[in-house]
Amino acid sequence: MENECIFCRIVAGEVPSDVVYQDKDCLAFRDIAPQAPTHLLIIPKGHIASLAELSEGQQELAGRLIIIAKNLAEKEGLAAKGYRLVVNCGYEGGQVVPHLHLHLIGGRKLGAKLG
Ligand code: 5GP
Ligand code: ZN
């Protein structure tokens, strides 16, 4: 738990969030500033600063985050029309919150340009 990390504080229940899924290792909640009708964030409960910090030994966790995203896309009714899964990494990647997170975005036609 990193005291200064907003997502660690969400995991700890110190900051309220609209949780849509959780298990022992992972948490998913609605983004506070949604970019589309559905915008979820899927995170590991443990603090990992970014994708760049993910180690070979964390393959299972990485896979788990993706499967959770897929399951939530189905649950949110996005699977038929499609959706986008995004990980911003570091400054030039547009990462603002330094705790690894996957963005699950859908519910409207998204632009082809990624940046
Ligand atoms: P990044 O740019 O780091 O990939 O995305 C961070 C995301 O976290 C942004 O989409 C932002 O709206 C979201 N976010 C930042 N602070 C909070 C918060 O306190 N609660 C929730 N639910 N989302 C947050
Ligand atoms: Zn954190």
GROMACS .gro file of N, CA and C and ligand atoms in nm:
model
  370
    1MET      N    1   0.086  -0.122   0.000
    1MET     CA    2   0.000   0.000   0.000
    1MET      C    3   0.088   0.125   0.000
    2GLU      N    4   0.069   0.204  -0.105
    2GLU     CA    5   0.145   0.328  -0.112
    2GLU      C    6   0.049   0.441  -0.073
    3ASN      N    7   0.083   0.509   0.035
    3ASN     CA    8  -0.008   0.609   0.093
    3ASN      C    9  -0.050   0.718  -0.005
    4GLU      N   10   0.044   0.756  -0.093
    4GLU     CA   11   0.016   0.866  -0.183
    4GLU      C   12  -0.060   0.822  -0.309
    5CYS      N   13  -0.077   0.693  -0.326
    5CYS     CA   14  -0.134   0.642  -0.452
    5CYS      C   15  -0.286   0.636  -0.443
    6ILE      N   16  -0.352   0.708  -0.534
    6ILE     CA   17  -0.498   0.717  -0.530
    6ILE      C   18  -0.563   0.579  -0.550
    7PHE      N   19  -0.505   0.495  -0.638
    7PHE     CA   20  -0.567   0.364  -0.661
    7PHE      C   21  -0.543   0.270  -0.542
    8CYS      N   22  -0.429   0.281  -0.474
    8CYS     CA   23  -0.409   0.204  -0.350
    8CYS      C   24  -0.510   0.248  -0.245
    9ARG      N   25  -0.541   0.375  -0.243
    9ARG     CA   26  -0.639   0.426  -0.146
    9ARG      C   27  -0.781   0.378  -0.182
   10ILE      N   28  -0.807   0.361  -0.310
   10ILE     CA   29  -0.935   0.301  -0.353
   10ILE      C   30  -0.940   0.155  -0.310
   11VAL      N   31  -0.830   0.081  -0.331
   11VAL     CA   32  -0.823  -0.060  -0.289
   11VAL      C   33  -0.848  -0.070  -0.138
   12ALA      N   34  -0.790   0.022  -0.063
   12ALA     CA   35  -0.803   0.020   0.084
   12ALA      C   36  -0.940   0.067   0.132
   13GLY      N   37  -1.021   0.118   0.040
   13GLY     CA   38  -1.154   0.168   0.077
   13GLY      C   39  -1.151   0.307   0.139
   14GLU      N   40  -1.037   0.375   0.128
   14GLU     CA   41  -1.025   0.510   0.185
   14GLU      C   42  -1.083   0.616   0.092
   15VAL      N   43  -1.087   0.582  -0.036
   15VAL     CA   44  -1.148   0.672  -0.136
   15VAL      C   45  -1.262   0.593  -0.200
   16PRO      N   46  -1.381   0.652  -0.203
   16PRO     CA   47  -1.495   0.578  -0.259
   16PRO      C   48  -1.482   0.554  -0.409
   17SER      N   49  -1.534   0.443  -0.454
   17SER     CA   50  -1.536   0.415  -0.598
   17SER      C   51  -1.654   0.324  -0.628
   18ASP      N   52  -1.693   0.321  -0.754
   18ASP     CA   53  -1.804   0.237  -0.798
   18ASP      C   54  -1.745   0.104  -0.846
   19VAL      N   55  -1.733   0.011  -0.752
   19VAL     CA   56  -1.668  -0.117  -0.780
   19VAL      C   57  -1.762  -0.207  -0.860
   20VAL      N   58  -1.710  -0.265  -0.969
   20VAL     CA   59  -1.791  -0.356  -1.049
   20VAL      C   60  -1.744  -0.501  -1.038
   21TYR      N   61  -1.622  -0.520  -0.989
   21TYR     CA   62  -1.570  -0.657  -0.973
   21TYR      C   63  -1.452  -0.653  -0.877
   22GLN      N   64  -1.440  -0.758  -0.795
   22GLN     CA   65  -1.313  -0.775  -0.724
   22GLN      C   66  -1.291  -0.919  -0.687
   23ASP      N   67  -1.164  -0.956  -0.677
   23ASP     CA   68  -1.124  -1.085  -0.622
   23ASP      C   69  -1.002  -1.059  -0.534
   24LYS      N   70  -0.934  -1.167  -0.497
   24LYS     CA   71  -0.822  -1.155  -0.403
   24LYS      C   72  -0.714  -1.057  -0.454
   25ASP      N   73  -0.690  -1.059  -0.583
   25ASP     CA   74  -0.575  -0.986  -0.638
   25ASP      C   75  -0.611  -0.864  -0.723
   26CYS      N   76  -0.735  -0.856  -0.768
   26CYS     CA   77  -0.771  -0.754  -0.867
   26CYS      C   78  -0.899  -0.680  -0.829
   27LEU      N   79  -0.910  -0.557  -0.880
   27LEU     CA   80  -1.028  -0.474  -0.854
   27LEU      C   81  -1.064  -0.402  -0.985
   28ALA      N   82  -1.193  -0.387  -1.009
   28ALA     CA   83  -1.239  -0.310  -1.124
   28ALA      C   84  -1.345  -0.212  -1.077
   29PHE      N   85  -1.336  -0.089  -1.128
   29PHE     CA   86  -1.430   0.017  -1.087
   29PHE      C   87  -1.449   0.115  -1.202
   30ARG      N   88  -1.555   0.195  -1.193
   30ARG     CA   89  -1.585   0.291  -1.300
   30ARG      C   90  -1.492   0.412  -1.293
   31ASP      N   91  -1.444   0.453  -1.411
   31ASP     CA   92  -1.359   0.573  -1.418
   31ASP      C   93  -1.441   0.696  -1.376
   32ILE      N   94  -1.378   0.782  -1.301
   32ILE     CA   95  -1.446   0.902  -1.249
   32ILE      C   96  -1.477   1.002  -1.361
   33ALA      N   97  -1.404   0.995  -1.470
   33ALA     CA   98  -1.424   1.087  -1.585
   33ALA      C   99  -1.437   1.005  -1.713
   34PRO      N  100  -1.551   0.936  -1.728
   34PRO     CA  101  -1.564   0.840  -1.839
   34PRO      C  102  -1.549   0.902  -1.977
   35GLN      N  103  -1.476   0.834  -2.065
   35GLN     CA  104  -1.454   0.878  -2.204
   35GLN      C  105  -1.559   0.820  -2.298
   36ALA      N  106  -1.645   0.733  -2.245
   36ALA     CA  107  -1.747   0.665  -2.326
   36ALA      C  108  -1.853   0.614  -2.230
   37PRO      N  109  -1.969   0.568  -2.282
   37PRO     CA  110  -2.075   0.521  -2.191
   37PRO      C  111  -2.027   0.417  -2.090
   38THR      N  112  -1.941   0.327  -2.131
   38THR     CA  113  -1.874   0.237  -2.036
   38THR      C  114  -1.726   0.269  -2.032
   39HIS      N  115  -1.675   0.297  -1.914
   39HIS     CA  116  -1.531   0.321  -1.897
   39HIS      C  117  -1.492   0.266  -1.760
   40LEU      N  118  -1.431   0.149  -1.763
   40LEU     CA  119  -1.390   0.082  -1.640
   40LEU      C  120  -1.239   0.079  -1.629
   41LEU      N  121  -1.191   0.074  -1.507
   41LEU     CA  122  -1.048   0.057  -1.480
   41LEU      C  123  -1.030  -0.075  -1.409
   42ILE      N  124  -0.937  -0.156  -1.458
   42ILE     CA  125  -0.909  -0.287  -1.397
   42ILE      C  126  -0.766  -0.281  -1.345
   43ILE      N  127  -0.749  -0.308  -1.217
   43ILE     CA  128  -0.617  -0.289  -1.155
   43ILE      C  129  -0.579  -0.409  -1.067
   44PRO      N  130  -0.447  -0.430  -1.050
   44PRO     CA  131  -0.404  -0.523  -0.946
   44PRO      C  132  -0.420  -0.455  -0.810
   45LYS      N  133  -0.456  -0.531  -0.708
   45LYS     CA  134  -0.472  -0.469  -0.575
   45LYS      C  135  -0.337  -0.425  -0.518
   46GLY      N  136  -0.234  -0.500  -0.550
   46GLY     CA  137  -0.100  -0.463  -0.506
   46GLY      C  138  -0.046  -0.350  -0.592
   47HIS      N  139   0.038  -0.265  -0.533
   47HIS     CA  140   0.089  -0.151  -0.608
   47HIS      C  141   0.197  -0.193  -0.708
   48ILE      N  142   0.167  -0.172  -0.836
   48ILE     CA  143   0.264  -0.186  -0.944
   48ILE      C  144   0.256  -0.054  -1.019
   49ALA      N  145   0.367   0.016  -1.030
   49ALA     CA  146   0.362   0.155  -1.078
   49ALA      C  147   0.315   0.167  -1.223
   50SER      N  148   0.355   0.072  -1.307
   50SER     CA  149   0.316   0.080  -1.448
   50SER      C  150   0.343  -0.054  -1.515
   51LEU      N  151   0.304  -0.063  -1.640
   51LEU     CA  152   0.333  -0.184  -1.717
   51LEU      C  153   0.484  -0.211  -1.721
   52ALA      N  154   0.562  -0.104  -1.721
   52ALA     CA  155   0.708  -0.118  -1.727
   52ALA      C  156   0.764  -0.187  -1.603
   53GLU      N  157   0.688  -0.186  -1.496
   53GLU     CA  158   0.733  -0.247  -1.369
   53GLU      C  159   0.688  -0.392  -1.355
   54LEU      N  160   0.610  -0.440  -1.450
   54LEU     CA  161   0.557  -0.576  -1.441
   54LEU      C  162   0.670  -0.675  -1.470
   55SER      N  163   0.684  -0.778  -1.387
   55SER     CA  164   0.794  -0.872  -1.404
   55SER      C  165   0.747  -1.001  -1.471
   56GLU      N  166   0.845  -1.080  -1.518
   56GLU     CA  167   0.814  -1.209  -1.582
   56GLU      C  168   0.731  -1.297  -1.489
   57GLY      N  169   0.758  -1.288  -1.360
   57GLY     CA  170   0.687  -1.370  -1.262
   57GLY      C  171   0.542  -1.329  -1.241
   58GLN      N  172   0.502  -1.220  -1.304
   58GLN     CA  173   0.364  -1.172  -1.287
   58GLN      C  174   0.277  -1.197  -1.410
   59GLN      N  175   0.318  -1.295  -1.489
   59GLN     CA  176   0.241  -1.330  -1.609
   59GLN      C  177   0.097  -1.367  -1.577
   60GLU      N  178   0.081  -1.442  -1.470
   60GLU     CA  179  -0.053  -1.489  -1.435
   60GLU      C  180  -0.143  -1.370  -1.399
   61LEU      N  181  -0.088  -1.277  -1.324
   61LEU     CA  182  -0.163  -1.156  -1.287
   61LEU      C  183  -0.200  -1.075  -1.412
   62ALA      N  184  -0.104  -1.062  -1.502
   62ALA     CA  185  -0.129  -0.986  -1.626
   62ALA      C  186  -0.241  -1.051  -1.706
   63GLY      N  187  -0.237  -1.182  -1.717
   63GLY     CA  188  -0.341  -1.255  -1.789
   63GLY      C  189  -0.476  -1.242  -1.720
   64ARG      N  190  -0.473  -1.247  -1.590
   64ARG     CA  191  -0.595  -1.236  -1.510
   64ARG      C  192  -0.664  -1.100  -1.535
   65LEU      N  193  -0.585  -0.994  -1.540
   65LEU     CA  194  -0.642  -0.860  -1.564
   65LEU      C  195  -0.713  -0.855  -1.700
   66ILE      N  196  -0.654  -0.921  -1.799
   66ILE     CA  197  -0.714  -0.921  -1.933
   66ILE      C  198  -0.843  -1.004  -1.936
   67ILE      N  199  -0.840  -1.118  -1.868
   67ILE     CA  200  -0.961  -1.202  -1.864
   67ILE      C  201  -1.074  -1.129  -1.790
   68ILE      N  202  -1.040  -1.059  -1.682
   68ILE     CA  203  -1.141  -0.982  -1.610
   68ILE      C  204  -1.201  -0.876  -1.703
   69ALA      N  205  -1.117  -0.809  -1.778
   69ALA     CA  206  -1.165  -0.707  -1.872
   69ALA      C  207  -1.262  -0.769  -1.974
   70LYS      N  208  -1.224  -0.884  -2.027
   70LYS     CA  209  -1.311  -0.953  -2.124
   70LYS      C  210  -1.445  -0.990  -2.061
   71ASN      N  211  -1.441  -1.044  -1.940
   71ASN     CA  212  -1.565  -1.082  -1.872
   71ASN      C  213  -1.653  -0.960  -1.844
   72LEU      N  214  -1.589  -0.849  -1.805
   72LEU     CA  215  -1.666  -0.728  -1.776
   72LEU      C  216  -1.725  -0.669  -1.905
   73ALA      N  217  -1.652  -0.680  -2.015
   73ALA     CA  218  -1.705  -0.633  -2.144
   73ALA      C  219  -1.833  -0.708  -2.177
   74GLU      N  220  -1.834  -0.837  -2.152
   74GLU     CA  221  -1.956  -0.917  -2.176
   74GLU      C  222  -2.067  -0.872  -2.082
   75LYS      N  223  -2.032  -0.855  -1.954
   75LYS     CA  224  -2.131  -0.816  -1.854
   75LYS      C  225  -2.192  -0.679  -1.883
   76GLU      N  226  -2.111  -0.590  -1.939
   76GLU     CA  227  -2.158  -0.454  -1.970
   76GLU      C  228  -2.229  -0.448  -2.104
   77GLY      N  229  -2.237  -0.563  -2.172
   77GLY     CA  230  -2.308  -0.568  -2.300
   77GLY      C  231  -2.229  -0.511  -2.416
   78LEU      N  232  -2.096  -0.514  -2.407
   78LEU     CA  233  -2.011  -0.455  -2.511
   78LEU      C  234  -1.961  -0.557  -2.613
   79ALA      N  235  -1.971  -0.684  -2.578
   79ALA     CA  236  -1.900  -0.787  -2.655
   79ALA      C  237  -1.947  -0.794  -2.801
   80ALA      N  238  -2.076  -0.778  -2.824
   80ALA     CA  239  -2.129  -0.794  -2.961
   80ALA      C  240  -2.076  -0.685  -3.054
   81LYS      N  241  -2.076  -0.562  -3.007
   81LYS     CA  242  -2.037  -0.449  -3.094
   81LYS      C  243  -1.889  -0.416  -3.087
   82GLY      N  244  -1.822  -0.459  -2.980
   82GLY     CA  245  -1.679  -0.433  -2.967
   82GLY      C  246  -1.646  -0.325  -2.865
   83TYR      N  247  -1.520  -0.318  -2.833
   83TYR     CA  248  -1.475  -0.228  -2.727
   83TYR      C  249  -1.324  -0.213  -2.738
   84ARG      N  250  -1.265  -0.134  -2.649
   84ARG     CA  251  -1.120  -0.113  -2.653
   84ARG      C  252  -1.061  -0.133  -2.514
   85LEU      N  253  -0.943  -0.196  -2.512
   85LEU     CA  254  -0.868  -0.216  -2.388
   85LEU      C  255  -0.736  -0.142  -2.404
   86VAL      N  256  -0.708  -0.050  -2.312
   86VAL     CA  257  -0.591   0.038  -2.327
   86VAL      C  258  -0.508   0.039  -2.199
   87VAL      N  259  -0.376   0.035  -2.216
   87VAL     CA  260  -0.286   0.055  -2.103
   87VAL      C  261  -0.192   0.169  -2.139
   88ASN      N  262  -0.203   0.280  -2.069
   88ASN     CA  263  -0.109   0.390  -2.087
   88ASN      C  264   0.012   0.363  -1.999
   89CYS      N  265   0.131   0.380  -2.054
   89CYS     CA  266   0.252   0.352  -1.977
   89CYS      C  267   0.347   0.470  -1.983
   90GLY      N  268   0.373   0.530  -1.868
   90GLY     CA  269   0.472   0.637  -1.859
   90GLY      C  270   0.424   0.770  -1.917
   91TYR      N  271   0.512   0.866  -1.910
   91TYR     CA  272   0.480   1.004  -1.946
   91TYR      C  273   0.431   1.018  -2.089
   92GLU      N  274   0.510   0.967  -2.185
   92GLU     CA  275   0.471   0.984  -2.325
   92GLU      C  276   0.352   0.895  -2.361
   93GLY      N  277   0.330   0.790  -2.283
   93GLY     CA  278   0.214   0.704  -2.304
   93GLY      C  279   0.086   0.763  -2.247
   94GLY      N  280   0.099   0.875  -2.177
   94GLY     CA  281  -0.019   0.942  -2.124
   94GLY      C  282  -0.066   0.890  -1.990
   95GLN      N  283   0.022   0.815  -1.921
   95GLN     CA  284  -0.017   0.764  -1.789
   95GLN      C  285  -0.014   0.876  -1.686
   96VAL      N  286  -0.124   0.893  -1.617
   96VAL     CA  287  -0.133   0.997  -1.514
   96VAL      C  288  -0.128   0.935  -1.375
   97VAL      N  289  -0.200   0.827  -1.356
   97VAL     CA  290  -0.201   0.761  -1.224
   97VAL      C  291  -0.095   0.650  -1.223
   98PRO      N  292   0.005   0.661  -1.135
   98PRO     CA  293   0.115   0.565  -1.137
   98PRO      C  294   0.085   0.436  -1.060
   99HIS      N  295  -0.023   0.372  -1.099
   99HIS     CA  296  -0.060   0.238  -1.047
   99HIS      C  297  -0.120   0.168  -1.169
  100LEU      N  298  -0.058   0.057  -1.209
  100LEU     CA  299  -0.099  -0.014  -1.331
  100LEU      C  300  -0.251  -0.028  -1.341
  101HIS      N  301  -0.305   0.009  -1.458
  101HIS     CA  302  -0.449  -0.007  -1.480
  101HIS      C  303  -0.478  -0.029  -1.627
  102LEU      N  304  -0.581  -0.108  -1.652
  102LEU     CA  305  -0.632  -0.129  -1.787
  102LEU      C  306  -0.760  -0.046  -1.800
  103HIS      N  307  -0.772   0.029  -1.908
  103HIS     CA  308  -0.897   0.100  -1.937
  103HIS      C  309  -0.982   0.010  -2.027
  104LEU      N  310  -1.105  -0.017  -1.986
  104LEU     CA  311  -1.201  -0.086  -2.072
  104LEU      C  312  -1.304   0.020  -2.115
  105ILE      N  313  -1.305   0.048  -2.245
  105ILE     CA  314  -1.385   0.159  -2.297
  105ILE      C  315  -1.478   0.108  -2.407
  106GLY      N  316  -1.605   0.145  -2.400
  106GLY     CA  317  -1.698   0.102  -2.505
  106GLY      C  318  -1.834   0.165  -2.489
  107GLY      N  319  -1.922   0.125  -2.578
  107GLY     CA  320  -2.059   0.176  -2.574
  107GLY      C  321  -2.084   0.284  -2.677
  108ARG      N  322  -1.981   0.318  -2.755
  108ARG     CA  323  -1.996   0.408  -2.870
  108ARG      C  324  -1.887   0.372  -2.970
  109LYS      N  325  -1.901   0.420  -3.094
  109LYS     CA  326  -1.798   0.395  -3.195
  109LYS      C  327  -1.676   0.480  -3.162
  110LEU      N  328  -1.565   0.414  -3.140
  110LEU     CA  329  -1.442   0.484  -3.103
  110LEU      C  330  -1.364   0.521  -3.228
  111GLY      N  331  -1.289   0.629  -3.220
  111GLY     CA  332  -1.207   0.673  -3.335
  111GLY      C  333  -1.096   0.574  -3.365
  112ALA      N  334  -1.051   0.574  -3.490
  112ALA     CA  335  -0.946   0.482  -3.531
  112ALA      C  336  -0.810   0.525  -3.478
  113LYS      N  337  -0.794   0.658  -3.457
  113LYS     CA  338  -0.665   0.709  -3.411
  113LYS      C  339  -0.644   0.678  -3.264
  114LEU      N  340  -0.527   0.633  -3.229
  114LEU     CA  341  -0.498   0.602  -3.089
  114LEU      C  342  -0.432   0.720  -3.019
  115GLY      N  343  -0.383   0.814  -3.089
  115GLY     CA  344  -0.319   0.926  -3.023
  115GLY      C  345  -0.286   1.033  -3.123
  1165GP     P1  346  -0.420   0.721  -1.706
  1165GP     O1  347  -0.413   0.848  -1.784
  1165GP     O2  348  -0.325   0.719  -1.590
  1165GP     O3  349  -0.406   0.599  -1.794
  1165GP     O4  350  -0.568   0.713  -1.651
  1165GP     C1  351  -0.604   0.739  -1.520
  1165GP     C2  352  -0.754   0.733  -1.513
  1165GP     O5  353  -0.792   0.730  -1.378
  1165GP     C3  354  -0.824   0.852  -1.578
  1165GP     O6  355  -0.914   0.806  -1.680
  1165GP     C4  356  -0.898   0.919  -1.462
  1165GP     O7  357  -1.024   0.971  -1.499
  1165GP     C5  358  -0.909   0.805  -1.362
  1165GP     N1  359  -0.911   0.848  -1.222
  1165GP     C6  360  -0.824   0.935  -1.162
  1165GP     N2  361  -0.853   0.950  -1.032
  1165GP     C7  362  -0.962   0.871  -1.009
  1165GP     C8  363  -1.040   0.845  -0.891
  1165GP     O8  364  -1.016   0.897  -0.784
  1165GP     N3  365  -1.144   0.758  -0.907
  1165GP     C9  366  -1.174   0.698  -1.026
  1165GP     N4  367  -1.280   0.615  -1.028
  1165GP     N5  368  -1.102   0.722  -1.138
  1165GP    C10  369  -0.999   0.806  -1.129
  117ZN      ZN  370  -0.098   0.210  -0.591
   0.00000   0.00000   0.00000
